[in-house]
PDB file of C-alpha atoms in Angstrom:
ATOM      1  CA  MET A  93      20.839   3.078   4.067  1.00 72.00           C
ATOM      2  CA  GLN A  94      19.463   5.968   1.664  1.00 79.00           C
ATOM      3  CA  TYR A  95      16.526   3.183   0.664  1.00 89.00           C
ATOM      4  CA  LEU A  96      15.467   2.682   3.848  1.00 92.00           C
ATOM      5  CA  ASP A  97      12.052   4.282   3.651  1.00 91.00           C
ATOM      6  CA  ILE A  98      11.387   2.928   0.549  1.00 92.00           C
ATOM      7  CA  VAL A  99      12.501  -0.290   1.678  1.00 94.00           C
ATOM      8  CA  ALA A 100      10.280   0.064   5.225  1.00 94.00           C
ATOM      9  CA  ALA A 101       7.042   1.185   3.114  1.00 94.00           C
ATOM     10  CA  ALA A 102       7.583  -2.157   0.458  1.00 95.00           C
ATOM     11  CA  ALA A 103       7.460  -5.056   3.393  1.00 96.00           C
ATOM     12  CA  GLY A 104       4.406  -2.468   4.870  1.00 96.00           C
ATOM     13  CA  GLY A 105       2.523  -3.135   1.966  1.00 96.00           C
ATOM     14  CA  LEU A 106       3.627  -6.698   1.683  1.00 96.00           C
ATOM     15  CA  LEU A 107       2.134  -7.331   5.090  1.00 96.00           C
ATOM     16  CA  LEU A 108      -0.704  -5.025   5.131  1.00 96.00           C
ATOM     17  CA  ALA A 109      -1.510  -7.857   2.093  1.00 95.00           C
ATOM     18  CA  TRP A 110      -0.235 -11.244   4.405  1.00 95.00           C
ATOM     19  CA  VAL A 111      -2.727  -9.514   6.582  1.00 94.00           C
ATOM     20  CA  ALA A 112      -5.997  -8.517   4.504  1.00 93.00           C
ATOM     21  CA  ASP A 113      -4.753 -12.348   2.495  1.00 91.00           C
ATOM     22  CA  LEU A 114      -5.307 -13.922   6.442  1.00 92.00           C
ATOM     23  CA  LEU A 115      -9.188 -12.334   7.599  1.00 90.00           C
ATOM     24  CA  THR A 116     -10.064 -12.334   4.316  1.00 85.00           C
ATOM     25  CA  GLY A 117      -9.970 -16.738   4.006  1.00 81.00           C
ATOM     26  CA  ARG A 118      -8.356 -16.184   0.800  1.00 75.00           C
ATOM     27  CA  ARG A 119      -5.299 -17.823  -1.391  1.00 74.00           C
ATOM     28  CA  GLY A 120      -4.322 -15.436  -3.551  1.00 82.00           C
ATOM     29  CA  LEU A 121      -1.498 -13.379  -1.427  1.00 89.00           C
ATOM     30  CA  GLY A 122      -0.064 -12.557  -5.212  1.00 90.00           C
ATOM     31  CA  GLY A 123      -3.571 -10.311  -5.770  1.00 90.00           C
ATOM     32  CA  THR A 124      -3.509  -8.684  -2.423  1.00 93.00           C
ATOM     33  CA  ALA A 125       0.370  -8.653  -3.269  1.00 94.00           C
ATOM     34  CA  LEU A 126      -0.710  -6.745  -6.272  1.00 95.00           C
ATOM     35  CA  VAL A 127      -3.963  -4.473  -4.777  1.00 95.00           C
ATOM     36  CA  SER A 128      -1.904  -3.202  -1.755  1.00 95.00           C
ATOM     37  CA  GLY A 129       1.650  -2.227  -3.764  1.00 96.00           C
ATOM     38  CA  VAL A 130      -0.618   0.161  -6.202  1.00 96.00           C
ATOM     39  CA  GLY A 131      -2.456   1.590  -3.468  1.00 96.00           C
ATOM     40  CA  LEU A 132       0.908   2.415  -2.063  1.00 96.00           C
ATOM     41  CA  LEU A 133       1.759   4.076  -4.889  1.00 96.00           C
ATOM     42  CA  CYS A 134      -1.301   5.504  -5.083  1.00 95.00           C
ATOM     43  CA  GLY A 135      -0.176   6.913  -1.175  1.00 95.00           C
ATOM     44  CA  TRP A 136       2.668   8.351  -2.479  1.00 94.00           C
ATOM     45  CA  PHE A 137       1.674   9.810  -5.446  1.00 95.00           C
ATOM     46  CA  LEU A 138      -0.956  12.020  -2.866  1.00 93.00           C
ATOM     47  CA  ALA A 139       0.937  12.581  -0.425  1.00 92.00           C
ATOM     48  CA  VAL A 140       4.602  14.005  -2.412  1.00 90.00           C
ATOM     49  CA  ARG A 141       3.164  14.492  -5.687  1.00 89.00           C
ATOM     50  CA  VAL A 142      -0.554  16.436  -5.015  1.00 92.00           C
ATOM     51  CA  LEU A 143      -0.513  17.798  -2.023  1.00 89.00           C
ATOM     52  CA  ALA A 144       2.805  18.144  -1.064  1.00 86.00           C
ATOM     53  CA  VAL A 145       2.869  17.000   1.902  1.00 89.00           C
ATOM     54  CA  SER A 146       6.197  15.773   2.178  1.00 85.00           C
ATOM     55  CA  THR A 147       9.698  14.844   0.469  1.00 84.00           C
ATOM     56  CA  MET A 148      11.193  11.634  -0.417  1.00 84.00           C
ATOM     57  CA  ASP A 149      13.444  12.842   2.546  1.00 85.00           C
ATOM     58  CA  SER A 150      11.171  12.418   4.935  1.00 86.00           C
ATOM     59  CA  TRP A 151       9.607   9.456   6.069  1.00 87.00           C
ATOM     60  CA  THR A 152       5.891  11.092   6.390  1.00 90.00           C
ATOM     61  CA  TRP A 153       4.698   9.656   2.954  1.00 91.00           C
ATOM     62  CA  ILE A 154       5.036   6.185   4.154  1.00 93.00           C
ATOM     63  CA  PRO A 155       2.140   6.346   6.662  1.00 94.00           C
ATOM     64  CA  TRP A 156      -0.106   8.447   3.330  1.00 94.00           C
ATOM     65  CA  SER A 157       2.012   4.789   1.530  1.00 95.00           C
ATOM     66  CA  LEU A 158       0.401   2.589   4.147  1.00 96.00           C
ATOM     67  CA  ALA A 159      -3.458   4.223   4.016  1.00 96.00           C
ATOM     68  CA  GLY A 160      -3.866   3.807   0.148  1.00 96.00           C
ATOM     69  CA  SER A 161      -2.491   1.004   0.851  1.00 96.00           C
ATOM     70  CA  VAL A 162      -5.986  -0.192   2.705  1.00 96.00           C
ATOM     71  CA  ILE A 163      -7.990   1.790   0.981  1.00 96.00           C
ATOM     72  CA  CYS A 164      -7.077  -0.050  -1.498  1.00 96.00           C
ATOM     73  CA  LEU A 165      -7.497  -3.390  -0.023  1.00 94.00           C
ATOM     74  CA  VAL A 166     -10.999  -2.556   1.441  1.00 94.00           C
ATOM     75  CA  ALA A 167     -12.269  -1.427  -2.058  1.00 94.00           C
ATOM     76  CA  PHE A 168     -10.764  -4.374  -3.489  1.00 92.00           C
ATOM     77  CA  PHE A 169     -12.512  -6.686  -1.764  1.00 89.00           C
ATOM     78  CA  LEU A 170     -15.697  -4.496  -1.582  1.00 90.00           C
ATOM     79  CA  PHE A 171     -16.005  -4.430  -4.776  1.00 88.00           C
ATOM     80  CA  ARG A 172     -14.288  -7.817  -6.719  1.00 80.00           C
ATOM     81  CA  SER A 173     -17.398 -10.427  -7.807  1.00 69.00           C
ATOM     82  CA  LYS A 174     -16.999 -13.395  -6.436  1.00 69.00           C
ATOM     83  CA  ARG A 175     -18.030 -16.594  -8.946  1.00 64.00           C
TER      84      ARG A 175
END
């Protein structure tokens, strides 16, 4: 049960990618999952390494990661070229 928080964050990121894919009507879960994963890493980096509001021993970095994922997904769908 040592890595349950990492599994929960990854599952949350995948869920966010799936919901974003459903809401936009696209059929590319791979792209949204990649963007969501990058957002998770960015949110984790901000919470743990830059701002030092959390450590890996607590669960408080997970909302930061999910917020980073949401921000990246919104930016992905806003600035993506539509050919």
